[in-house]
PDB file of C-alpha atoms in Angstrom:
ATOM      1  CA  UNK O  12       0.000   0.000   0.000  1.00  0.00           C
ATOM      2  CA  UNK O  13       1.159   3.480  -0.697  1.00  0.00           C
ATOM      3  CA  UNK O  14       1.582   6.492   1.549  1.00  0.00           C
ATOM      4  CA  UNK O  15      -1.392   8.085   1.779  1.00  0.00           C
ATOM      5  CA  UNK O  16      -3.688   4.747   0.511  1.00  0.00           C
ATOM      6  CA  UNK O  17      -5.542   4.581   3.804  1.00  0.00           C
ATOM      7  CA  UNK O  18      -7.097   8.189   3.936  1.00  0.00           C
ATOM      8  CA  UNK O  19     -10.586   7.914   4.204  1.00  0.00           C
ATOM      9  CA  UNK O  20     -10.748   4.652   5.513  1.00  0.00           C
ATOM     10  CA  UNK O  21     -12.556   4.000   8.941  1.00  0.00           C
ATOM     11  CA  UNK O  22      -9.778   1.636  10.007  1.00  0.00           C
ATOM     12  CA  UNK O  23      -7.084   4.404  10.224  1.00  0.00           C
ATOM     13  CA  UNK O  24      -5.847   5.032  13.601  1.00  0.00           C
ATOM     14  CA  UNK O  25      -3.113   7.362  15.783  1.00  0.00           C
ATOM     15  CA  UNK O  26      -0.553   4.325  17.054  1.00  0.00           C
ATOM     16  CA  UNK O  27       0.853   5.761  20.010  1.00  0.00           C
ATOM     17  CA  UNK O  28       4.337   3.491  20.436  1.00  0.00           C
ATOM     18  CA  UNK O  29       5.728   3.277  23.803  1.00  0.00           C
ATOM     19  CA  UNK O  30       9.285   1.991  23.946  1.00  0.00           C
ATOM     20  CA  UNK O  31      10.825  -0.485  26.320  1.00  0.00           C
ATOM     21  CA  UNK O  32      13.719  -0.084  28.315  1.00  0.00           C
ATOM     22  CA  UNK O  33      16.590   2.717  27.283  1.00  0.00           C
ATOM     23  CA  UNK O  34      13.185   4.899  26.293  1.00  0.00           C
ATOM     24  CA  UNK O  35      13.964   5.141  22.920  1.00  0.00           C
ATOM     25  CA  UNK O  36      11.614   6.797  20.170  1.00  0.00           C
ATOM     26  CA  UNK O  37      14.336   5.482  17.645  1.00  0.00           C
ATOM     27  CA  UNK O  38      13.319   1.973  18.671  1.00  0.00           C
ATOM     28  CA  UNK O  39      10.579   2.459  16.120  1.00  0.00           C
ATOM     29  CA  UNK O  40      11.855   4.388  13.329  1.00  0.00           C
ATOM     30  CA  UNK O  41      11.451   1.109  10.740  1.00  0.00           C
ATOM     31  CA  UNK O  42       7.979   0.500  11.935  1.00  0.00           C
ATOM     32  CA  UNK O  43       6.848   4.496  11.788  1.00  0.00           C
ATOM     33  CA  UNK O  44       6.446   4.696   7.755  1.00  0.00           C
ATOM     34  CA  UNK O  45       5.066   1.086   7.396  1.00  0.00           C
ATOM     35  CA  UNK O  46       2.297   1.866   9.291  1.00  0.00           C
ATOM     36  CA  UNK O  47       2.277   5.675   7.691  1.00  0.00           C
ATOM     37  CA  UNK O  48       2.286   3.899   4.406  1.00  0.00           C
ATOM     38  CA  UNK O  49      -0.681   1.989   5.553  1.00  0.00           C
ATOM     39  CA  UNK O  50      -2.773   4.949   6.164  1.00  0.00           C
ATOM     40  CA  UNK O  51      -2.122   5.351   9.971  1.00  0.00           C
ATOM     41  CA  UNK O  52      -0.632   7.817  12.246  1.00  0.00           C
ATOM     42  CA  UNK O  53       2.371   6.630  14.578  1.00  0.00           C
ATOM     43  CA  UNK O  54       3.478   8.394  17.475  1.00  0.00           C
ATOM     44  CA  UNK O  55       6.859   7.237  18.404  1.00  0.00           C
ATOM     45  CA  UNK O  56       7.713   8.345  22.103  1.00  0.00           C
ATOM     46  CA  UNK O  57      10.744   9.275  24.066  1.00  0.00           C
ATOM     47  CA  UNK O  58      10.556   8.016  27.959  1.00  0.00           C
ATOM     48  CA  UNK O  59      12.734  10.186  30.571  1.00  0.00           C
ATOM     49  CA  UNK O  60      14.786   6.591  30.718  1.00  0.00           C
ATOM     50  CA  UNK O  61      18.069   8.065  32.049  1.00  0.00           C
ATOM     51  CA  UNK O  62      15.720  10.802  34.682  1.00  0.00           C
ATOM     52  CA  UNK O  63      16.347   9.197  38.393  1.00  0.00           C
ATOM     53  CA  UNK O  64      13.435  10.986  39.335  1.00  0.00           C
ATOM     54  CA  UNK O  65      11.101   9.899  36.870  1.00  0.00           C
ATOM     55  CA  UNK O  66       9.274   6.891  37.588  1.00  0.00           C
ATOM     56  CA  UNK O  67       5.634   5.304  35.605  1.00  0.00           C
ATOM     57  CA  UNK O  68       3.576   7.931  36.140  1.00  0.00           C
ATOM     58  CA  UNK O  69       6.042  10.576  34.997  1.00  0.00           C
ATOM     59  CA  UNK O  70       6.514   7.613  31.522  1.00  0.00           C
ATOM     60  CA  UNK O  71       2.989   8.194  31.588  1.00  0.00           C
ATOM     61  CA  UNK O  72       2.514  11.448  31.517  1.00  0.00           C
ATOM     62  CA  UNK O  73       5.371  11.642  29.193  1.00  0.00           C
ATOM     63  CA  UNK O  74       3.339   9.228  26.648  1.00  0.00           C
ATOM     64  CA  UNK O  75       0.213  10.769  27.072  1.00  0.00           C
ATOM     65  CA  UNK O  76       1.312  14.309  26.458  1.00  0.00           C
ATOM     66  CA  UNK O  77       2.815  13.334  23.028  1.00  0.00           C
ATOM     67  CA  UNK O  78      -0.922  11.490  22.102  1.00  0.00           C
ATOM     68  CA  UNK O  79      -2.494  15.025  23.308  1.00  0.00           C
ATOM     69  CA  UNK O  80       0.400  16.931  21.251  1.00  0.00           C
ATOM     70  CA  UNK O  81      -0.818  14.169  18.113  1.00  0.00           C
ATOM     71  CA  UNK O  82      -4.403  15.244  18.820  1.00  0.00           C
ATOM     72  CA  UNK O  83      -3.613  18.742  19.123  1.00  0.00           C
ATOM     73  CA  UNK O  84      -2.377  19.099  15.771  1.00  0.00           C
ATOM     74  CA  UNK O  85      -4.776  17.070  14.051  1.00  0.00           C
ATOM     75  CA  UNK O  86      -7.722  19.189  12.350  1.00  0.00           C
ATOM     76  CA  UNK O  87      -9.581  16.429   9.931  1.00  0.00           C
ATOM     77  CA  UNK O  88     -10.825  14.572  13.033  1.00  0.00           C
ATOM     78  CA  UNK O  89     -10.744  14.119  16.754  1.00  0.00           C
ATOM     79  CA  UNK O  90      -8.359  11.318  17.796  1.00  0.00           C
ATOM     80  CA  UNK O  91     -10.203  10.712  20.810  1.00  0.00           C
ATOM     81  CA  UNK O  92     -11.467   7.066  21.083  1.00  0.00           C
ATOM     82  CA  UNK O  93      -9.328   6.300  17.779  1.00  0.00           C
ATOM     83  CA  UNK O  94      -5.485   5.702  19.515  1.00  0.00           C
ATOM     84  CA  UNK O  95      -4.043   2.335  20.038  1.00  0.00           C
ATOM     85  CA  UNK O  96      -1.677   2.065  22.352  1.00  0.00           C
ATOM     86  CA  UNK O  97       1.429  -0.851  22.091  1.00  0.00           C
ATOM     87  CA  UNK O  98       3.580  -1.257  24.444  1.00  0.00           C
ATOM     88  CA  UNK O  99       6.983  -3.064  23.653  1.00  0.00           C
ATOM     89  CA  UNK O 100       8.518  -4.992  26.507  1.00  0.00           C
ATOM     90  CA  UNK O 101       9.035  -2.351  29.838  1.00  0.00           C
ATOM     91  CA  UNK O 102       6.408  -0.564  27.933  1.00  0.00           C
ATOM     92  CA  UNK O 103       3.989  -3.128  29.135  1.00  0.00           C
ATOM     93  CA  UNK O 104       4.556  -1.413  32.779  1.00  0.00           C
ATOM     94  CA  UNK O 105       3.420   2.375  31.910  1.00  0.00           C
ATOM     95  CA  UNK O 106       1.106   1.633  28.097  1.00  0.00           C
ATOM     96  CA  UNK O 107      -1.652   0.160  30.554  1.00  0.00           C
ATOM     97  CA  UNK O 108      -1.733   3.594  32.673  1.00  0.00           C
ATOM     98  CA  UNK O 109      -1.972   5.511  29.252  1.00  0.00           C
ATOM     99  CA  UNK O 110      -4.601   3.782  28.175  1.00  0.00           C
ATOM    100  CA  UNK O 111      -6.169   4.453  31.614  1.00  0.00           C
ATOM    101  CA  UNK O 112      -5.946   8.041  31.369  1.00  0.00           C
ATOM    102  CA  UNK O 113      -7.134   8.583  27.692  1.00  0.00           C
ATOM    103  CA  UNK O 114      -9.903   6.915  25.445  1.00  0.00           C
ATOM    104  CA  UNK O 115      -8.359   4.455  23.521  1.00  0.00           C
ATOM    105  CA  UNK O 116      -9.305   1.941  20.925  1.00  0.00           C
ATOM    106  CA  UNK O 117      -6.999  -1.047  21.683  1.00  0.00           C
ATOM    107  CA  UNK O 118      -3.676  -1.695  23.789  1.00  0.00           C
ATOM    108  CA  UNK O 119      -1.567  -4.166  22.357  1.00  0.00           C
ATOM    109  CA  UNK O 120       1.498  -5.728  24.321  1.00  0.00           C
ATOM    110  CA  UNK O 121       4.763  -6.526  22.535  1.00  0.00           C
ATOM    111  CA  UNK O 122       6.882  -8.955  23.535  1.00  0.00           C
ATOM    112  CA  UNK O 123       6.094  -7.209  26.933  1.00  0.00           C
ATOM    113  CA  UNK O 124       5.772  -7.166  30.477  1.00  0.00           C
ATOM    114  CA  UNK O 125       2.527  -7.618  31.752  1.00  0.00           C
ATOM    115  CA  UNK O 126       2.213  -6.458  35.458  1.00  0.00           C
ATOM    116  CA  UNK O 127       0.112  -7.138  38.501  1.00  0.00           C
ATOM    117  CA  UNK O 128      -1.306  -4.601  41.184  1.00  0.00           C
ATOM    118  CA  UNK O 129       1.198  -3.868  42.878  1.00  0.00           C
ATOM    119  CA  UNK O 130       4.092  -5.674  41.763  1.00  0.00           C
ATOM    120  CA  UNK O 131       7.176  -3.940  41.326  1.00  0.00           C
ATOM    121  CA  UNK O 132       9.130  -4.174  37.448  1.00  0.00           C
ATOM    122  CA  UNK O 133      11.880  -5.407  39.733  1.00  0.00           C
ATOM    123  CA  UNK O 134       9.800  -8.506  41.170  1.00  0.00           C
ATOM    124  CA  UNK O 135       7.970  -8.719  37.484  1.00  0.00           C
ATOM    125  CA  UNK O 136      11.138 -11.757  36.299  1.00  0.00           C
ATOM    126  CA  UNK O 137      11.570 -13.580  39.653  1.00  0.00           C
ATOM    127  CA  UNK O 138       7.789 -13.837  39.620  1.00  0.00           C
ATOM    128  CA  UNK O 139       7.400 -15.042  36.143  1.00  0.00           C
ATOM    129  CA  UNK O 140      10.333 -17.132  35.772  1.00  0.00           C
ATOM    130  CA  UNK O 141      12.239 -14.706  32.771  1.00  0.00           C
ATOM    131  CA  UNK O 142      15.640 -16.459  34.083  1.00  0.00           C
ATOM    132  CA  UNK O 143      14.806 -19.791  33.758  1.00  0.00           C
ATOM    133  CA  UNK O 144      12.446 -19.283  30.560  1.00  0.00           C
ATOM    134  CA  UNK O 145      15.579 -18.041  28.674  1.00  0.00           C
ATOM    135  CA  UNK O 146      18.071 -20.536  29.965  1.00  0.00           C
ATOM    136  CA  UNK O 147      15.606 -23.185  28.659  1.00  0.00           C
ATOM    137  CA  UNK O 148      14.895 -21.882  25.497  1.00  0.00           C
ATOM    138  CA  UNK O 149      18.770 -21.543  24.890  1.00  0.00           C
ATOM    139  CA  UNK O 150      19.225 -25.290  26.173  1.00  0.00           C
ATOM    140  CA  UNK O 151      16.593 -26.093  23.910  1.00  0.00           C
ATOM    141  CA  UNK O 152      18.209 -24.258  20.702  1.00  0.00           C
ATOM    142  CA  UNK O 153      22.191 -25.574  21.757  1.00  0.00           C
ATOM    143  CA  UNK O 154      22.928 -21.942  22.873  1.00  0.00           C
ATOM    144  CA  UNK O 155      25.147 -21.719  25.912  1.00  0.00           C
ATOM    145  CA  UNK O 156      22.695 -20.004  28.604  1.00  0.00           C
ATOM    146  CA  UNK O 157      25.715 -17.372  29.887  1.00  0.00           C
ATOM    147  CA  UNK O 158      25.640 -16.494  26.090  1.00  0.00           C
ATOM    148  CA  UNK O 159      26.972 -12.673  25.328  1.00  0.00           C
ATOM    149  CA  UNK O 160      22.866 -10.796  26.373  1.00  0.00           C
ATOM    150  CA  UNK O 161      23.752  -8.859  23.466  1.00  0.00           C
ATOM    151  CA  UNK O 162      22.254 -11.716  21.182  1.00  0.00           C
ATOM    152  CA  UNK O 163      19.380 -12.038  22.576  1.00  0.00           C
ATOM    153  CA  UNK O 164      18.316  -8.391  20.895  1.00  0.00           C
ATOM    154  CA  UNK O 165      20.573  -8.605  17.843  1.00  0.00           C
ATOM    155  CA  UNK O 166      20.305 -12.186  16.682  1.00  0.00           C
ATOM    156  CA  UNK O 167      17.945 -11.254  14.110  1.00  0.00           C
ATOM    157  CA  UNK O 168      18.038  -7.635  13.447  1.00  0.00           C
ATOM    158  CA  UNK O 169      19.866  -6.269  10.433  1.00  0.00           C
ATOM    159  CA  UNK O 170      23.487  -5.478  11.163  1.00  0.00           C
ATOM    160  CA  UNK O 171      23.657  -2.093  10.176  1.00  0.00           C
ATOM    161  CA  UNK O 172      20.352  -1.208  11.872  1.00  0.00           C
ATOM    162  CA  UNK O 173      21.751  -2.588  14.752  1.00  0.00           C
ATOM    163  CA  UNK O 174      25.352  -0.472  14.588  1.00  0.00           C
ATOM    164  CA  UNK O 175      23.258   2.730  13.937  1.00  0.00           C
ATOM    165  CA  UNK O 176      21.336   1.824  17.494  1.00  0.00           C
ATOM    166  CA  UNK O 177      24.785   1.369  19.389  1.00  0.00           C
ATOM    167  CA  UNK O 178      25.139   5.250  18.613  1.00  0.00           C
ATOM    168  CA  UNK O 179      22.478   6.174  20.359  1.00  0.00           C
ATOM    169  CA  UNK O 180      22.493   7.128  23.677  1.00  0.00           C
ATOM    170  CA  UNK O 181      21.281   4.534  26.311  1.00  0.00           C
ATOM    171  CA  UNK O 182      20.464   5.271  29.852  1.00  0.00           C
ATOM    172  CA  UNK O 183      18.107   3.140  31.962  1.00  0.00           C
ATOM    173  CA  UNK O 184      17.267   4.162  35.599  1.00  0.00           C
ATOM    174  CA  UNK O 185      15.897   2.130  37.899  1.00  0.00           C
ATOM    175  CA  UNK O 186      13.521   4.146  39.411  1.00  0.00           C
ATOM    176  CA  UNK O 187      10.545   2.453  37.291  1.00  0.00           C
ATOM    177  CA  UNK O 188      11.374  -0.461  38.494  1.00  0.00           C
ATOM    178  CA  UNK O 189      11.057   0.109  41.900  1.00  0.00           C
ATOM    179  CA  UNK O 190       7.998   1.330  42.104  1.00  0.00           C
ATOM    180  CA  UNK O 191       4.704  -0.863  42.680  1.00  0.00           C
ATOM    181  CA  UNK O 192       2.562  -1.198  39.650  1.00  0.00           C
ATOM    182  CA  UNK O 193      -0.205   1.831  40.234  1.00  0.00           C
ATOM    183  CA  UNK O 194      -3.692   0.642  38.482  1.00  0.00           C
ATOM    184  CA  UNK O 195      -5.816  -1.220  40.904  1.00  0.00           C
ATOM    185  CA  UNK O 196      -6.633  -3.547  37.897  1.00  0.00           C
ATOM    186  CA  UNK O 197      -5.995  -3.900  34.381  1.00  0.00           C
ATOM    187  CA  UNK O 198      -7.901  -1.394  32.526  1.00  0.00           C
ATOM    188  CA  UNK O 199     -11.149  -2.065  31.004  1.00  0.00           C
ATOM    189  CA  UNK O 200      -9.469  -1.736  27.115  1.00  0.00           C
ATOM    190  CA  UNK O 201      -9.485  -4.116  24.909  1.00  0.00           C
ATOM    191  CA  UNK O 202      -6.302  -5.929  25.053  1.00  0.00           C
ATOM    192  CA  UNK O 203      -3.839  -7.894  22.685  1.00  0.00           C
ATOM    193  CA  UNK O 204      -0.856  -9.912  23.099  1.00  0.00           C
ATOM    194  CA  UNK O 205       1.354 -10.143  20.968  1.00  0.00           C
ATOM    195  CA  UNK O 206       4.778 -12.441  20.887  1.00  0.00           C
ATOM    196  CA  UNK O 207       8.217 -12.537  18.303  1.00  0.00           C
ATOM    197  CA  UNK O 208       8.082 -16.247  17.545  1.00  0.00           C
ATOM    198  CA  UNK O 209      11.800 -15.987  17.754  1.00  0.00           C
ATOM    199  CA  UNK O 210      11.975 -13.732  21.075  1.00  0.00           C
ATOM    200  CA  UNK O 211      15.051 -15.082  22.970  1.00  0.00           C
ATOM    201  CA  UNK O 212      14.700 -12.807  25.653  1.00  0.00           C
ATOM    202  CA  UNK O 213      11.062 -13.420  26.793  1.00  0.00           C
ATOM    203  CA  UNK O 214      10.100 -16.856  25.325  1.00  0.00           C
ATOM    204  CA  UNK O 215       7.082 -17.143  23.472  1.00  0.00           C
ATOM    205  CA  UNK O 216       6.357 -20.046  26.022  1.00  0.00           C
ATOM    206  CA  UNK O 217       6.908 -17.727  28.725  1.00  0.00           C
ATOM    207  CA  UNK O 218       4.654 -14.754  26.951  1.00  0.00           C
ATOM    208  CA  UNK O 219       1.749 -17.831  26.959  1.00  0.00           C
ATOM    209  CA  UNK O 220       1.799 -18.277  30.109  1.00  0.00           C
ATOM    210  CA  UNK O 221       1.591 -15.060  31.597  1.00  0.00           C
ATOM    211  CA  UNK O 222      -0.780 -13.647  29.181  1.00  0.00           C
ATOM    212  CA  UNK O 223      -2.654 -16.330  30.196  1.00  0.00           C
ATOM    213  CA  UNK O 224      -2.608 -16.128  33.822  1.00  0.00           C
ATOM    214  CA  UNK O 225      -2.668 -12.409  34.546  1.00  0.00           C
ATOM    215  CA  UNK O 226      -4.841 -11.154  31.557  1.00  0.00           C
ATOM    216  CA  UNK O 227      -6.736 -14.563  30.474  1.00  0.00           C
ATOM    217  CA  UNK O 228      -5.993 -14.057  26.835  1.00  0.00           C
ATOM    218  CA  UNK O 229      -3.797 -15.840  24.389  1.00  0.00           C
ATOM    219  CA  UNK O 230      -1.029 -14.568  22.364  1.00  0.00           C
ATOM    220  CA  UNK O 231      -0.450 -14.206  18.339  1.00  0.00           C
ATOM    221  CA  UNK O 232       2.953 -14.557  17.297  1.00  0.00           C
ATOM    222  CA  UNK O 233       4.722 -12.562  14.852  1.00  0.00           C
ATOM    223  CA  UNK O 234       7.695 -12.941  12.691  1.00  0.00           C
ATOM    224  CA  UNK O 235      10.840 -11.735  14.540  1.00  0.00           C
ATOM    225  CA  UNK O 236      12.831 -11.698  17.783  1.00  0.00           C
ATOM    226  CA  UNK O 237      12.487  -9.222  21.282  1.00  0.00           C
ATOM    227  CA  UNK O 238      13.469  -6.245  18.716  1.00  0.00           C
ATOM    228  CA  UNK O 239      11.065  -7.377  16.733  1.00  0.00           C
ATOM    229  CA  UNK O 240       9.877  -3.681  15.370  1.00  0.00           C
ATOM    230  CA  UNK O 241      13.823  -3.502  13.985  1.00  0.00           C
ATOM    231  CA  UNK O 242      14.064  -6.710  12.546  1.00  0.00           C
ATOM    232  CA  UNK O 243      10.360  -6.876  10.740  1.00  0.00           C
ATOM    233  CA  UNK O 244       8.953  -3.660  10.719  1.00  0.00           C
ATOM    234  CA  UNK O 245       6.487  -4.793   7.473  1.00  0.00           C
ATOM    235  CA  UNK O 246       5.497  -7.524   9.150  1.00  0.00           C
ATOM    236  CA  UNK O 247       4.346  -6.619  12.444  1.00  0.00           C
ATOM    237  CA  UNK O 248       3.044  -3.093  10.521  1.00  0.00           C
ATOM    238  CA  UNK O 249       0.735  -5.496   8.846  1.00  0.00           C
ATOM    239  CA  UNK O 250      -0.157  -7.409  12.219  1.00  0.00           C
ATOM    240  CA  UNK O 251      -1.255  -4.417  13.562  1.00  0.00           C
ATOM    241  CA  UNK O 252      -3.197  -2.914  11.072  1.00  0.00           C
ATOM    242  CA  UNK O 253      -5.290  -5.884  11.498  1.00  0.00           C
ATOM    243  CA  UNK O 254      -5.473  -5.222  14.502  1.00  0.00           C
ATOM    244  CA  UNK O 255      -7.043  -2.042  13.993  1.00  0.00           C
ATOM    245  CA  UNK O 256      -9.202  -3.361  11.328  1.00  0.00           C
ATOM    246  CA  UNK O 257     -10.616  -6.380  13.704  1.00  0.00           C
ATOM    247  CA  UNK O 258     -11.572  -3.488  16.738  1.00  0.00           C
ATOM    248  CA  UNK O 259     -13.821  -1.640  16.913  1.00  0.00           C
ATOM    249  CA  UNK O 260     -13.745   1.754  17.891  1.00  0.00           C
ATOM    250  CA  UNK O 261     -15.291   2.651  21.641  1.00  0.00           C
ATOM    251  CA  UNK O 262     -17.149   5.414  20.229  1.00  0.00           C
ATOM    252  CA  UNK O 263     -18.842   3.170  17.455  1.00  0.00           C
TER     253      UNK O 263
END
């Protein structure tokens, strides 16, 4: 599809994209004109990451000021009630409290954490097992488990995509991770799961299980590993347009 070759269409959407860890809006950069060229908006944000004193709800507030900032400047429509929100993996902590403070269409999870009331990010592996769902999976593929972590996020993206990312700045407090997971309960959005079918870092096994037992929902895989958004960005563009296309919208 061409740039431009969804206008008009009721499926089109504003995809607000929350990064994981590091905060990066560059993260997305090869998934931000596949789904432009499929009619949609993308919002690609940058998270306070390296900000000690910044913990979810500042992320939050961070994420939801560049959706109001997307709104702002729209003038063919209102946005309101037409944003999905995806998370990719520490994005699953602070997406869920976006889509609690604005009307949104659909929150998808990426390859992502999915937290409880008041869990901490820092109890979030020990709880689900991360450690041993990754030693497993490289037992299970001849990998030695103490293999370089690097490869767990590079394995599959494009080399030079991934040297241009090693020249960005990375900075990762741990302030987010600290803090007890706010929401009383998982907000009432309409929720998808979503899993790289080659994700080294959180299994696909692993993302079945705990979509299963904290959200009761399954997960659809897509082609690619934890990075996935670098390594396929046509791919999981197409996934989510889907998406969009299967929802519909809360104002409907």
């Amino acid at each position: 599809m061409s740039p431009g070759a969804g206008a008009g269409r009721e499926d089109v959407s504003t995809l607000l994209l929350v990064p994981g860890a590091g905060g990066r809006a560059w993260y997305w950069h090869r998934l931000v004109p596949e789904l432009e060229s499929r009619g949609h908006r993308a919002v690609a944000v940058d998270l306070p990451a390296g900000d000690d004193a910044a913990g979810l709800e500042r992320y939050a507030a961070v994420a939801t000021a560049a959706l109001d900032a997307a709104a702002g400047s729209r003038r063919d429509a209102d946005v309101d009630g037409d944003v999905v929100v995806v998370g990719q993996s520490m994005g699953g902590l602070s997406a869920p409290l976006v889509a609690a403070r604005r009307p949104v269409r659909l929150l998808v999870l990426l390859n992502a954490m999915v937290p409880r009331p008041g869990e901490t990010g820092g109890q979030w592996w020990e709880a689900v097992g991360q450690a041993a769902a990754r030693a497993e999976l490289a037992r299970a593929q001849g990998r030695p488990e103490d293999d370089d972590p690097d490869s767990d996020f590079s394995h599959d993206v494009p080399p030079e995509v991934w040297a241009a990312g090693a020249d960005q700045p990375f900075a990762q407090s741990g302030t987010p991770f600290a803090e007890p997971w706010p929401l009383p309960a998982w907000p009432d959005v309409p929720t998808r799961v979503l899993a790289g079918r080659d994700d080294r870092f959180f299994p696909p096994a692993l993302q079945r299980r705990v979509a299963r037992e904290r959200l009761g929902l399954d997960v659809d895989e897509v082609p690619g590993g934890h990075l996935c958004a670098l390594s396929r960005p046509a791919e999981l563009a197409e996934r989510l347009d889907g998406l969009v296309r299967e929802t519909t919208r809360p104002h409907a």
